[in-house]
Amino acid sequence: MSDFLVVGGGVIGMMTTLQLADAGHSVTLLERGQCGREASWAGGGIVSPLYPWRYSAPISRLSTWSEGFYPELALRLLEETGIDPEYRQKGLLYLRVDDEARAMDWAREVGKPLERVSADFLYAKEPEAAPGCREALWMPTLGSIRNPRLTRALRRRLVEMGRVSLREGSEVTGLRLAGGRVSGVETTAGIVGGEQVIVCGGAWAAGLLAPLGVALPVRPVKGQMILFKAPPGLVSRVVLMDGRYVIPRADGRVLAGSTLEEAGFDKSVSGEARKSLWHSATRIVPALAECEVEHHWAGLRPGSPDGVPFIGALPGIDNLHVNAGHYRNGLVLAPASTRLLVDELLGREPIVDPAPYRLAGRLPA
């Protein structure tokens, strides 16, 4: 029996497993499909909430810590696995921001570099950006990471760690309780045990806990994205406008996203969404209209009432813990939210106050 049993092989589950194994513990990671192929793969990889000044302090605390950690993590994974997660700190440009005063107040309060820049500055950075902008907001420290490569690197590292048992194709069908503890996890491949059990099931977390009488308020929220096959250098950094964004990759490809849809667990794509995303992207960078749309996909975010994830022990069950409900910011918050839970599990000083994320008092009565 492993010291820890992690349910869910997305970026949250894999980073949790990595940190526990780094600390010398044995970990079994269960994933119903292949690790990193759900929301962690489907997102864009911006290492920040889209408009960070519009989020609550608990989210800001986690995102700030995570942002500082990603460069180190990317370099480590490249060295250990040979897979480059392509962390790019090229800054971020905001066009047509209608709450600029709020943004500037937030930046001063948290000590974040954010400035209003002229059209000359904007078009020097991004010559192909939407024409006619008189100014923009510029945050030079923000970066992005190529999330499919990040999840591949994390998976490769875990496969190579002797303390980790990675079990893909093992869908969890139930949690067995005995004496106020989880005594075993039922899967399609048999019963698996762990001294401590951590549910990192993303949009599926609520379904895993519901048979225990736990109403975790996490639901799937679909997001669709498209990928342009663009020439290298057409776009060099993330550009946001009117709630949509374009994200360049090192090989020239440009992601554009994303939609927000309440559609349950439906991951189908639609022509209407594709058209909407194409129009948004070509308004941000008109030259994308000449580029082929190479791919169109959808993922399921783990939506929660206020976007603040549920992190910590499940009240009433001694050895069951949760890390879920990150909504649009799973990749953004992953390093900090997993570190916070691991700190709690190992009795270490937490990186931030854990109180706002605990399940006690936040679950429906």
PDB file of C-alpha atoms in Angstrom, residues 21 25 30 49 72 78 97-98 121 155 177 214 335 342:
ATOM      1  CA  ALA A  21       7.629  11.619  -4.330  1.00  0.00           C
ATOM      2  CA  HIS A  25       6.950   9.107  -0.128  1.00  0.00           C
ATOM      3  CA  LEU A  30      -4.816   6.658 -10.808  1.00  0.00           C
ATOM      4  CA  PRO A  49      -5.650  34.721 -14.689  1.00  0.00           C
ATOM      5  CA  GLU A  72      12.148  26.757 -12.265  1.00  0.00           C
ATOM      6  CA  LEU A  78      13.676  19.926 -19.488  1.00  0.00           C
ATOM      7  CA  VAL A  97      -9.518  47.459 -21.191  1.00  0.00           C
ATOM      8  CA  ASP A  98     -12.665  49.095 -19.803  1.00  0.00           C
ATOM      9  CA  PHE A 121       5.050  50.857 -27.963  1.00  0.00           C
ATOM     10  CA  ARG A 155       4.227  12.224 -17.010  1.00  0.00           C
ATOM     11  CA  LEU A 177     -15.272   3.603   3.790  1.00  0.00           C
ATOM     12  CA  VAL A 214     -20.569  14.985  -0.261  1.00  0.00           C
ATOM     13  CA  PRO A 335       2.059  24.761  -8.510  1.00  0.00           C
ATOM     14  CA  VAL A 342       1.330  18.860   0.235  1.00  0.00           C
TER      15      VAL A 342
END
